[in-house]
Amino acid sequence: ETGVTQSPTHLIKTRGQQVTLRCSSQSGHNTVSWYQQALGQGPQFIFQYYREEENGRGNFPPRFSGLQFPNYSSELNVNALELDDSALYLCASSLGVTGLNEKLFFGSGTQLSVL
Amino acid sequence: GNSVTQMEGPVTLSEEAFLTINCTYTATGYPSLFWYVQYPGEGLQLLLKATKADDKGSNKGFEATYRKETTSFHLEKGSVQVSDSAVYFCALFVGGGSNYKLTFGKGTLLTVNP
């Protein structure tokens, strides 16, 4: 039990639609990161938020956006869905931003299927 | 850029067999190295880590040694159990930036049979 919950667990959308995925971090964790895990691949870093500000971004287009709220919840929004967006989306929270000693706590993920 | 290469799976072993999962990396800078495990239906969990050359990370009978000369961080366990069946990910982190971004390998599925 990591204390990080994601919803929904599964979601089916059609190409061109928009989707919002939600994450509830551990209380006190100021940092949330989102990862995309395609089938048979390792997780790929999408972006990170620290105290409600985007703090770093991977190689994902602007149609991937996020929000972080003061109550330790966060959202990943994807506009104009494409078939290749089908993947498991993971959120991970941590106390701080940097550091070799920072431990990431991962949620179980949201499985998104785009038809 | 940074990348991690893991041995292809799946790996199928009998209980009490010896496990090795190979991992090599390419990094700009001096990385910290990690092994994460993903049990069915669950999120990733940190298994062990090493932050400098020749460090050995260990946890739950698993070990991995940071080898800078061979850019490797192979995962080993002397005697696997059925409960070790999971997907194992090797990952690295290079400091110097302002965010904690992990670069993962593709993962190796381990199945342990009784």
Coordinates of N, CA and C in Angstrom, one line a residue:
Chain A
E1 N 0.8 -1.2 0.0 CA 0.0 0.0 0.0 C 0.9 1.3 0.0
T2 N 0.8 2.0 -1.1 CA 1.7 3.2 -1.2 C 1.0 4.5 -0.8
G3 N -0.3 4.5 -0.6 CA -1.0 5.7 -0.2 C -1.3 6.6 -1.4
V4 N -1.0 6.1 -2.6 CA -1.3 6.9 -3.8 C -2.4 6.2 -4.5
T5 N -3.5 6.9 -4.7 CA -4.7 6.3 -5.4 C -5.0 7.0 -6.7
Q6 N -5.3 6.2 -7.7 CA -5.6 6.8 -9.1 C -7.0 6.3 -9.5
S7 N -7.7 7.2 -10.2 CA -9.0 6.9 -10.7 C -9.2 7.5 -12.1
P8 N -10.0 6.8 -12.9 CA -10.5 5.5 -12.7 C -9.4 4.5 -13.0
T9 N -9.7 3.2 -12.7 CA -8.7 2.2 -13.0 C -8.6 1.8 -14.5
H10 N -9.8 1.9 -15.1 CA -9.8 1.6 -16.6 C -10.7 2.6 -17.2
L11 N -10.4 2.9 -18.5 CA -11.1 3.9 -19.2 C -11.0 3.6 -20.7
I12 N -12.2 3.8 -21.4 CA -12.2 3.6 -22.9 C -12.7 4.9 -23.5
K13 N -11.9 5.4 -24.4 CA -12.3 6.6 -25.2 C -12.1 6.4 -26.7
T14 N -12.6 7.3 -27.4 CA -12.4 7.2 -28.9 C -11.5 8.3 -29.3
R15 N -10.9 8.1 -30.5 CA -9.9 9.1 -31.0 C -10.6 10.4 -31.1
G16 N -9.8 11.5 -30.7 CA -10.3 12.8 -30.8 C -10.9 13.3 -29.5
Q17 N -11.3 12.4 -28.7 CA -11.9 12.9 -27.4 C -10.8 13.4 -26.4
Q18 N -11.3 13.9 -25.3 CA -10.5 14.4 -24.3 C -10.7 13.5 -23.0
V19 N -9.6 13.4 -22.2 CA -9.7 12.6 -21.0 C -9.0 13.3 -19.8
T20 N -9.6 13.0 -18.6 CA -8.9 13.5 -17.4 C -8.7 12.3 -16.5
L21 N -7.5 12.2 -16.1 CA -7.1 11.1 -15.1 C -6.8 11.8 -13.8
R22 N -7.1 11.1 -12.7 CA -6.9 11.7 -11.4 C -6.0 10.9 -10.5
C23 N -5.4 11.6 -9.6 CA -4.4 11.0 -8.7 C -4.6 11.7 -7.3
S24 N -4.5 10.9 -6.3 CA -4.5 11.4 -4.9 C -3.2 11.0 -4.2
S25 N -2.4 12.0 -3.9 CA -1.1 11.7 -3.4 C -1.2 11.5 -1.9
Q26 N -0.1 11.0 -1.3 CA 0.0 11.0 0.2 C 0.0 12.4 0.7
S27 N -0.6 12.5 1.9 CA -0.7 13.8 2.5 C 0.8 14.3 2.8
G28 N 1.0 15.6 2.5 CA 2.3 16.2 2.7 C 3.3 16.0 1.5
H29 N 2.9 15.2 0.5 CA 3.8 15.1 -0.6 C 3.5 16.2 -1.6
N30 N 4.5 17.1 -1.8 CA 4.4 18.3 -2.6 C 4.7 18.1 -4.1
T31 N 5.2 16.9 -4.4 CA 5.6 16.6 -5.8 C 4.8 15.5 -6.3
V32 N 4.3 15.6 -7.6 CA 3.6 14.5 -8.3 C 4.2 14.5 -9.7
S33 N 4.5 13.3 -10.1 CA 5.0 13.0 -11.4 C 4.1 12.1 -12.1
W34 N 4.0 12.2 -13.4 CA 3.1 11.3 -14.3 C 4.0 10.6 -15.3
Y35 N 3.7 9.3 -15.4 CA 4.4 8.5 -16.4 C 3.4 7.8 -17.3
Q36 N 3.8 7.5 -18.5 CA 3.1 6.8 -19.5 C 3.8 5.4 -19.7
Q37 N 3.1 4.3 -19.5 CA 3.6 3.0 -19.7 C 2.9 2.3 -20.8
A38 N 3.4 2.3 -22.0 CA 2.8 1.5 -23.1 C 3.1 0.1 -22.9
L39 N 2.3 -0.7 -23.6 CA 2.3 -2.2 -23.4 C 3.7 -2.7 -23.8
G40 N 4.3 -3.4 -22.9 CA 5.6 -4.0 -23.1 C 6.8 -3.0 -23.0
Q41 N 6.5 -1.8 -22.5 CA 7.6 -0.8 -22.4 C 7.7 -0.4 -21.0
G42 N 8.8 0.3 -20.7 CA 9.0 0.9 -19.4 C 8.2 2.2 -19.3
P43 N 8.0 2.7 -18.1 CA 7.3 4.0 -17.9 C 8.2 5.1 -18.5
Q44 N 7.5 6.1 -19.2 CA 8.1 7.2 -19.8 C 7.6 8.5 -19.0
F45 N 8.5 9.3 -18.6 CA 8.2 10.5 -17.9 C 7.4 11.5 -18.7
I46 N 6.3 11.9 -18.2 CA 5.5 12.9 -18.9 C 5.8 14.3 -18.4
F47 N 5.5 14.6 -17.1 CA 5.9 15.8 -16.4 C 5.8 15.7 -14.9
Q48 N 6.2 16.7 -14.3 CA 6.2 16.7 -12.8 C 5.7 18.1 -12.3
Y49 N 4.9 18.1 -11.2 CA 4.4 19.3 -10.6 C 5.0 19.3 -9.2
Y50 N 5.3 20.6 -8.8 CA 5.8 20.8 -7.5 C 5.0 22.0 -7.0
R51 N 4.3 21.9 -5.9 CA 3.5 23.0 -5.3 C 2.7 23.7 -6.4
E52 N 2.0 23.0 -7.2 CA 1.1 23.4 -8.2 C 1.7 24.1 -9.4
E53 N 3.0 24.0 -9.6 CA 3.7 24.5 -10.8 C 4.4 23.4 -11.5
E54 N 4.3 23.4 -12.8 CA 5.0 22.4 -13.6 C 6.5 22.6 -13.4
N55 N 7.2 21.5 -13.2 CA 8.6 21.6 -12.8 C 9.5 20.8 -13.7
G56 N 9.0 20.3 -14.8 CA 9.8 19.6 -15.7 C 8.9 18.8 -16.6
R57 N 9.4 18.5 -17.8 CA 8.5 17.9 -18.8 C 9.3 17.0 -19.7
G58 N 8.8 15.8 -20.0 CA 9.4 14.9 -20.9 C 9.0 15.2 -22.4
N59 N 9.3 14.3 -23.3 CA 9.0 14.5 -24.7 C 7.6 14.2 -25.1
F60 N 6.7 15.0 -24.5 CA 5.2 14.8 -24.8 C 4.7 16.1 -25.3
P61 N 3.7 16.0 -26.3 CA 3.2 17.3 -26.9 C 2.3 18.1 -25.9
P62 N 2.1 19.3 -26.2 CA 1.3 20.2 -25.3 C -0.1 19.7 -25.0
R63 N -0.6 18.8 -25.8 CA -2.0 18.3 -25.6 C -2.0 17.4 -24.3
F64 N -0.9 17.1 -23.8 CA -0.8 16.5 -22.4 C -0.6 17.6 -21.4
S65 N -1.5 17.8 -20.5 CA -1.3 18.9 -19.5 C -1.7 18.4 -18.2
G66 N -1.4 19.2 -17.2 CA -1.7 18.7 -15.8 C -2.1 19.8 -14.9
L67 N -2.6 19.4 -13.8 CA -2.9 20.3 -12.7 C -2.6 19.7 -11.4
Q68 N -2.2 20.5 -10.4 CA -2.0 20.0 -9.1 C -2.7 20.9 -8.1
F69 N -3.4 20.3 -7.1 CA -4.2 21.1 -6.2 C -3.6 21.1 -4.8
P70 N -4.0 22.1 -4.0 CA -3.4 22.2 -2.6 C -3.8 21.0 -1.7
N71 N -4.8 20.2 -2.1 CA -5.2 19.1 -1.2 C -4.5 17.8 -1.6
Y72 N -3.4 17.9 -2.3 CA -2.5 16.8 -2.7 C -3.2 15.9 -3.8
S73 N -4.2 16.4 -4.5 CA -4.7 15.7 -5.6 C -4.2 16.4 -6.9
S74 N -4.2 15.6 -8.0 CA -3.7 16.1 -9.3 C -4.5 15.5 -10.4
E75 N -4.3 16.1 -11.6 CA -5.0 15.6 -12.8 C -4.0 15.6 -13.9
L76 N -4.2 14.6 -14.8 CA -3.5 14.6 -16.1 C -4.6 14.7 -17.2
N77 N -4.5 15.7 -18.0 CA -5.5 15.9 -19.1 C -4.8 15.6 -20.4
V78 N -5.5 14.9 -21.3 CA -5.0 14.6 -22.6 C -6.1 15.0 -23.6
N79 N -5.8 16.0 -24.5 CA -6.7 16.4 -25.5 C -6.5 15.7 -26.8
A80 N -7.5 15.7 -27.7 CA -7.4 15.2 -29.0 C -6.7 13.8 -29.0
L81 N -7.3 12.9 -28.3 CA -6.7 11.5 -28.1 C -6.3 10.9 -29.4
E82 N -5.2 10.2 -29.4 CA -4.7 9.4 -30.6 C -4.7 7.9 -30.1
L83 N -4.7 7.1 -31.1 CA -4.6 5.6 -30.8 C -3.4 5.3 -30.0
D84 N -2.2 5.9 -30.3 CA -1.0 5.7 -29.6 C -1.0 6.1 -28.1
D85 N -2.0 6.8 -27.7 CA -2.1 7.3 -26.3 C -2.6 6.1 -25.4
S86 N -3.0 5.0 -26.0 CA -3.4 3.9 -25.2 C -2.3 3.3 -24.4
A87 N -2.4 3.3 -23.1 CA -1.3 3.0 -22.2 C -1.8 3.0 -20.8
L88 N -0.9 2.5 -19.9 CA -1.1 2.6 -18.5 C -0.5 3.9 -18.0
Y89 N -1.3 4.8 -17.3 CA -0.8 6.1 -16.8 C -0.6 6.0 -15.3
L90 N 0.6 6.2 -14.9 CA 1.0 6.1 -13.5 C 1.3 7.5 -12.9
C91 N 0.8 7.7 -11.7 CA 1.3 8.9 -11.0 C 2.1 8.4 -9.8
A92 N 3.0 9.3 -9.5 CA 4.0 9.0 -8.4 C 4.2 10.2 -7.6
S93 N 4.1 10.1 -6.3 CA 4.3 11.3 -5.4 C 5.5 11.1 -4.6
S94 N 6.1 12.3 -4.1 CA 7.2 12.3 -3.2 C 7.2 13.6 -2.4
L95 N 7.9 13.6 -1.3 CA 7.9 14.7 -0.4 C 8.5 16.0 -1.1
G96 N 9.7 15.8 -1.7 CA 10.4 16.9 -2.3 C 10.6 16.7 -3.8
V97 N 11.4 17.5 -4.4 CA 11.6 17.6 -5.8 C 12.8 16.8 -6.2
T98 N 14.0 17.1 -5.6 CA 15.2 16.5 -6.1 C 15.7 15.5 -5.1
G99 N 16.7 14.9 -5.4 CA 17.4 14.1 -4.4 C 17.5 12.6 -4.6
L100 N 18.6 12.1 -4.4 CA 18.8 10.7 -4.5 C 18.1 10.0 -3.4
N101 N 17.7 10.7 -2.3 CA 17.0 10.0 -1.2 C 15.5 10.2 -1.2
E102 N 15.1 10.8 -2.3 CA 13.6 10.9 -2.4 C 13.0 9.6 -2.9
K103 N 12.1 9.1 -2.1 CA 11.4 7.9 -2.5 C 10.1 8.2 -3.3
L104 N 9.9 7.6 -4.4 CA 8.7 7.8 -5.2 C 7.7 6.7 -4.8
F105 N 6.5 7.2 -4.6 CA 5.4 6.3 -4.3 C 4.4 6.2 -5.5
F106 N 4.3 5.1 -6.1 CA 3.5 5.0 -7.3 C 2.1 4.5 -7.0
G107 N 1.1 5.0 -7.7 CA -0.2 4.5 -7.7 C -0.3 3.2 -8.6
S108 N -1.4 2.6 -8.7 CA -1.6 1.4 -9.5 C -1.9 1.7 -10.9
G109 N -2.2 2.9 -11.2 CA -2.3 3.3 -12.6 C -3.8 3.4 -13.1
T110 N -3.9 4.1 -14.2 CA -5.2 4.1 -15.0 C -4.9 3.5 -16.4
Q111 N -5.6 2.5 -16.7 CA -5.4 1.8 -18.1 C -6.3 2.5 -19.0
L112 N -5.8 3.3 -20.0 CA -6.5 4.0 -21.0 C -6.5 3.3 -22.3
S113 N -7.6 3.1 -22.9 CA -7.7 2.5 -24.2 C -8.4 3.5 -25.1
V114 N -7.7 3.8 -26.3 CA -8.3 4.7 -27.2 C -8.7 3.9 -28.5
L115 N -9.9 4.0 -28.9 CA -10.4 3.2 -30.0 C -10.6 4.0 -31.2
Chain B
G1 N 21.8 11.1 -24.7 CA 20.8 11.0 -23.7 C 21.0 9.8 -22.8
N2 N 20.0 9.7 -21.9 CA 20.1 8.6 -20.9 C 19.2 7.4 -21.4
S3 N 19.7 6.2 -21.2 CA 18.9 5.0 -21.6 C 19.3 3.8 -20.7
V4 N 18.3 2.9 -20.6 CA 18.5 1.7 -19.9 C 18.1 0.5 -20.7
T5 N 19.0 -0.5 -20.8 CA 18.7 -1.7 -21.6 C 18.7 -2.9 -20.6
Q6 N 17.5 -3.6 -20.6 CA 17.4 -4.8 -19.8 C 17.3 -6.0 -20.7
M7 N 17.7 -7.2 -20.1 CA 17.5 -8.4 -20.8 C 16.1 -8.7 -21.2
E8 N 15.9 -9.3 -22.3 CA 14.5 -9.5 -22.8 C 13.9 -10.6 -21.9
G9 N 12.6 -10.5 -21.7 CA 11.9 -11.6 -21.0 C 11.1 -12.3 -22.0
P10 N 10.2 -13.1 -21.5 CA 10.0 -13.5 -20.1 C 11.0 -14.5 -19.6
V11 N 11.3 -14.4 -18.3 CA 12.1 -15.4 -17.6 C 11.3 -16.3 -16.8
T12 N 11.4 -17.6 -17.0 CA 10.7 -18.6 -16.2 C 11.6 -19.4 -15.5
L13 N 11.4 -19.5 -14.1 CA 12.3 -20.3 -13.3 C 11.5 -21.2 -12.4
S14 N 12.1 -22.2 -11.9 CA 11.5 -23.0 -10.8 C 11.9 -22.4 -9.5
E15 N 11.0 -22.7 -8.5 CA 11.3 -22.2 -7.1 C 12.7 -22.6 -6.7
E16 N 13.4 -21.8 -6.0 CA 14.7 -22.0 -5.4 C 15.8 -21.9 -6.5
A17 N 15.5 -21.5 -7.7 CA 16.5 -21.3 -8.7 C 17.2 -20.0 -8.5
F18 N 18.4 -19.8 -9.1 CA 19.1 -18.6 -9.1 C 18.7 -17.7 -10.2
L19 N 18.5 -16.4 -9.8 CA 18.0 -15.4 -10.8 C 19.1 -14.4 -11.1
T20 N 19.2 -14.1 -12.4 CA 20.0 -12.9 -12.8 C 19.2 -12.2 -13.9
I21 N 19.0 -10.9 -13.7 CA 18.4 -10.1 -14.8 C 19.4 -9.0 -15.1
N22 N 19.9 -9.0 -16.3 CA 20.9 -8.0 -16.7 C 20.3 -6.7 -17.0
C23 N 21.1 -5.7 -16.7 CA 20.8 -4.3 -16.9 C 22.0 -3.5 -17.2
T24 N 22.1 -2.8 -18.3 CA 23.2 -1.9 -18.7 C 22.6 -0.5 -18.9
Y25 N 23.4 0.5 -18.8 CA 22.9 1.9 -19.0 C 23.8 2.8 -19.7
T26 N 23.3 3.8 -20.3 CA 24.0 4.9 -20.9 C 23.5 6.2 -20.2
A27 N 24.4 7.0 -19.7 CA 24.0 8.2 -19.0 C 25.0 9.4 -19.3
T28 N 24.4 10.6 -19.4 CA 25.2 11.8 -19.4 C 25.3 12.3 -18.0
G29 N 26.4 12.1 -17.4 CA 26.6 12.4 -16.0 C 26.7 11.1 -15.2
Y30 N 26.6 11.3 -13.9 CA 26.9 10.2 -12.9 C 25.5 9.8 -12.3
P31 N 25.0 8.7 -12.8 CA 23.6 8.3 -12.4 C 23.5 7.6 -11.1
S32 N 22.4 7.6 -10.5 CA 22.0 6.7 -9.4 C 21.1 5.6 -10.1
L33 N 21.2 4.4 -9.6 CA 20.6 3.3 -10.3 C 19.6 2.6 -9.4
F34 N 18.5 2.1 -9.9 CA 17.4 1.6 -9.2 C 16.9 0.3 -9.8
W35 N 16.3 -0.6 -9.0 CA 15.4 -1.6 -9.5 C 14.1 -1.4 -8.8
Y36 N 13.0 -1.4 -9.7 CA 11.7 -1.3 -9.3 C 11.0 -2.7 -9.6
V37 N 10.0 -3.0 -8.9 CA 9.2 -4.2 -9.1 C 7.7 -3.9 -9.2
Q38 N 7.0 -4.5 -10.1 CA 5.6 -4.3 -10.4 C 4.9 -5.6 -10.3
Y39 N 4.2 -5.8 -9.2 CA 3.4 -7.0 -9.0 C 2.1 -6.9 -9.8
P40 N 1.4 -7.9 -10.2 CA 0.2 -7.9 -11.0 C -0.8 -7.0 -10.3
G41 N -1.3 -6.0 -11.1 CA -2.4 -5.1 -10.6 C -2.0 -4.0 -9.6
E42 N -0.7 -3.9 -9.5 CA -0.2 -2.9 -8.5 C 0.8 -1.9 -9.2
G43 N 1.1 -0.8 -8.5 CA 2.0 0.1 -9.0 C 3.4 -0.3 -8.8
L44 N 4.4 0.5 -9.3 CA 5.8 0.2 -9.1 C 6.2 0.4 -7.6
Q45 N 7.1 -0.5 -7.2 CA 7.6 -0.3 -5.8 C 9.2 -0.4 -5.9
L46 N 9.8 0.5 -5.2 CA 11.3 0.5 -5.2 C 11.8 -0.8 -4.5
L47 N 12.6 -1.5 -5.2 CA 13.2 -2.8 -4.7 C 14.5 -2.5 -4.0
L48 N 15.4 -1.8 -4.7 CA 16.7 -1.5 -4.2 C 17.3 -0.4 -5.0
K49 N 18.4 0.3 -4.5 CA 19.1 1.3 -5.2 C 20.5 1.4 -4.9
A50 N 21.3 2.0 -5.7 CA 22.7 2.3 -5.4 C 23.1 3.6 -6.0
T51 N 23.8 4.4 -5.3 CA 24.0 5.8 -5.7 C 25.4 6.1 -6.2
K52 N 26.4 5.2 -6.0 CA 27.7 5.4 -6.5 C 28.4 4.1 -6.8
A53 N 29.5 4.2 -7.6 CA 30.2 3.0 -8.1 C 30.6 2.1 -7.0
D54 N 30.4 0.8 -7.2 CA 30.8 -0.3 -6.3 C 29.8 -0.4 -5.1
D55 N 28.8 0.5 -5.0 CA 27.7 0.3 -4.0 C 26.9 -1.0 -4.4
K56 N 26.5 -1.7 -3.3 CA 25.6 -2.8 -3.5 C 24.3 -2.5 -2.9
G57 N 23.2 -2.5 -3.7 CA 21.9 -2.4 -3.1 C 21.3 -3.7 -2.8
S58 N 20.6 -3.9 -1.7 CA 20.0 -5.2 -1.4 C 18.7 -5.0 -0.7
N59 N 17.8 -6.0 -0.9 CA 16.5 -5.9 -0.2 C 15.8 -7.2 -0.5
K60 N 15.2 -7.8 0.4 CA 14.4 -9.1 0.3 C 15.1 -10.2 -0.4
G61 N 16.4 -10.2 -0.2 CA 17.2 -11.3 -0.8 C 17.7 -10.9 -2.2
F62 N 17.3 -9.8 -2.8 CA 17.8 -9.4 -4.1 C 19.0 -8.5 -3.8
E63 N 19.9 -8.5 -4.8 CA 21.1 -7.7 -4.7 C 21.4 -7.2 -6.1
A64 N 22.1 -6.0 -6.2 CA 22.6 -5.5 -7.4 C 23.8 -4.6 -7.1
T65 N 24.9 -4.7 -7.9 CA 26.1 -3.9 -7.6 C 26.3 -2.9 -8.8
Y66 N 26.5 -1.7 -8.4 CA 26.8 -0.6 -9.4 C 28.2 -0.8 -10.0
R67 N 28.3 -1.2 -11.2 CA 29.5 -1.4 -11.9 C 29.7 -0.3 -12.9
K68 N 30.6 0.7 -12.6 CA 30.8 1.8 -13.5 C 31.6 1.4 -14.7
E69 N 32.5 0.5 -14.5 CA 33.4 0.1 -15.6 C 32.7 -0.6 -16.7
T70 N 31.6 -1.3 -16.3 CA 30.9 -2.0 -17.3 C 29.5 -1.4 -17.5
T71 N 29.2 -0.3 -16.9 CA 27.9 0.4 -16.9 C 26.8 -0.5 -16.8
S72 N 26.9 -1.3 -15.7 CA 25.9 -2.4 -15.4 C 25.3 -2.3 -14.0
F73 N 24.2 -2.9 -13.8 CA 23.5 -3.0 -12.5 C 22.6 -4.2 -12.5
H74 N 23.2 -5.4 -12.6 CA 22.5 -6.6 -12.8 C 21.8 -7.0 -11.5
L75 N 20.6 -7.5 -11.6 CA 19.8 -7.9 -10.4 C 20.0 -9.4 -10.2
E76 N 20.2 -9.8 -8.9 CA 20.5 -11.2 -8.6 C 19.7 -11.6 -7.4
K77 N 19.3 -12.9 -7.3 CA 18.7 -13.5 -6.1 C 19.1 -14.9 -6.1
G78 N 19.6 -15.4 -5.0 CA 20.1 -16.7 -4.9 C 19.0 -17.8 -4.9
S79 N 17.8 -17.6 -4.5 CA 16.8 -18.6 -4.4 C 15.4 -17.9 -4.6
V80 N 14.8 -18.0 -5.7 CA 13.6 -17.3 -6.0 C 12.4 -18.1 -5.4
Q81 N 11.3 -17.3 -5.1 CA 10.1 -17.9 -4.6 C 9.0 -17.6 -5.6
V82 N 7.9 -18.3 -5.5 CA 6.7 -18.0 -6.3 C 6.3 -16.6 -6.2
S83 N 6.3 -16.1 -5.0 CA 5.9 -14.7 -4.7 C 6.8 -13.7 -5.4
D84 N 7.9 -14.0 -5.9 CA 8.8 -13.1 -6.6 C 8.3 -12.9 -8.1
S85 N 7.3 -13.6 -8.5 CA 6.8 -13.4 -9.9 C 6.2 -12.0 -10.0
A86 N 6.8 -11.3 -11.0 CA 6.5 -9.9 -11.2 C 7.2 -9.4 -12.4
V87 N 7.0 -8.1 -12.7 CA 7.8 -7.4 -13.7 C 8.9 -6.5 -13.0
Y88 N 10.1 -6.7 -13.4 CA 11.2 -5.9 -12.8 C 11.8 -4.9 -13.8
F89 N 11.9 -3.7 -13.3 CA 12.4 -2.6 -14.1 C 13.7 -2.0 -13.5
C90 N 14.7 -1.9 -14.4 CA 15.9 -1.2 -14.0 C 15.7 0.3 -14.4
A91 N 16.2 1.2 -13.6 CA 16.0 2.6 -13.9 C 17.2 3.4 -13.4
L92 N 17.3 4.6 -14.0 CA 18.4 5.5 -13.5 C 17.9 6.9 -13.3
F93 N 18.6 7.7 -12.5 CA 18.4 9.1 -12.3 C 19.7 9.8 -12.4
V94 N 19.7 10.9 -13.1 CA 20.9 11.8 -13.2 C 20.5 13.1 -12.6
G95 N 21.3 13.5 -11.6 CA 21.0 14.7 -10.9 C 21.5 15.9 -11.7
G96 N 21.2 17.1 -11.1 CA 21.7 18.3 -11.8 C 20.5 19.1 -12.3
G97 N 19.4 18.5 -12.5 CA 18.2 19.2 -12.9 C 17.4 19.5 -11.7
S98 N 16.2 20.0 -12.0 CA 15.3 20.4 -10.9 C 14.2 19.4 -10.6
N99 N 14.2 18.4 -11.4 CA 13.1 17.4 -11.2 C 13.6 16.0 -11.1
Y100 N 12.9 15.2 -10.4 CA 13.3 13.8 -10.1 C 12.7 12.9 -11.2
K101 N 13.4 12.9 -12.4 CA 12.9 12.1 -13.5 C 13.7 10.8 -13.6
L102 N 12.9 9.7 -13.6 CA 13.5 8.4 -13.7 C 13.4 8.0 -15.2
T103 N 14.5 7.3 -15.7 CA 14.5 6.7 -17.0 C 14.5 5.2 -16.8
F104 N 13.5 4.6 -17.3 CA 13.3 3.1 -17.1 C 13.7 2.3 -18.3
G105 N 14.1 1.0 -18.0 CA 14.2 0.0 -19.1 C 12.8 -0.5 -19.4
K106 N 12.7 -1.4 -20.3 CA 11.4 -1.9 -20.8 C 10.8 -2.9 -19.8
G107 N 11.5 -3.4 -18.9 CA 11.0 -4.4 -17.9 C 11.2 -5.8 -18.3
T108 N 11.4 -6.7 -17.3 CA 11.5 -8.1 -17.5 C 10.5 -8.8 -16.7
L109 N 9.7 -9.6 -17.4 CA 8.7 -10.4 -16.7 C 9.3 -11.7 -16.1
L110 N 9.2 -11.9 -14.8 CA 9.7 -13.1 -14.2 C 8.5 -13.9 -13.7
T111 N 8.5 -15.2 -14.1 CA 7.5 -16.1 -13.6 C 8.3 -17.3 -12.9
V112 N 7.9 -17.5 -11.6 CA 8.5 -18.6 -10.8 C 7.4 -19.6 -10.6
N113 N 7.7 -20.8 -11.0 CA 6.8 -22.0 -10.9 C 7.2 -22.8 -9.6
P114 N 6.1 -23.4 -9.0 CA 6.4 -24.2 -7.8 C 7.1 -25.5 -8.1

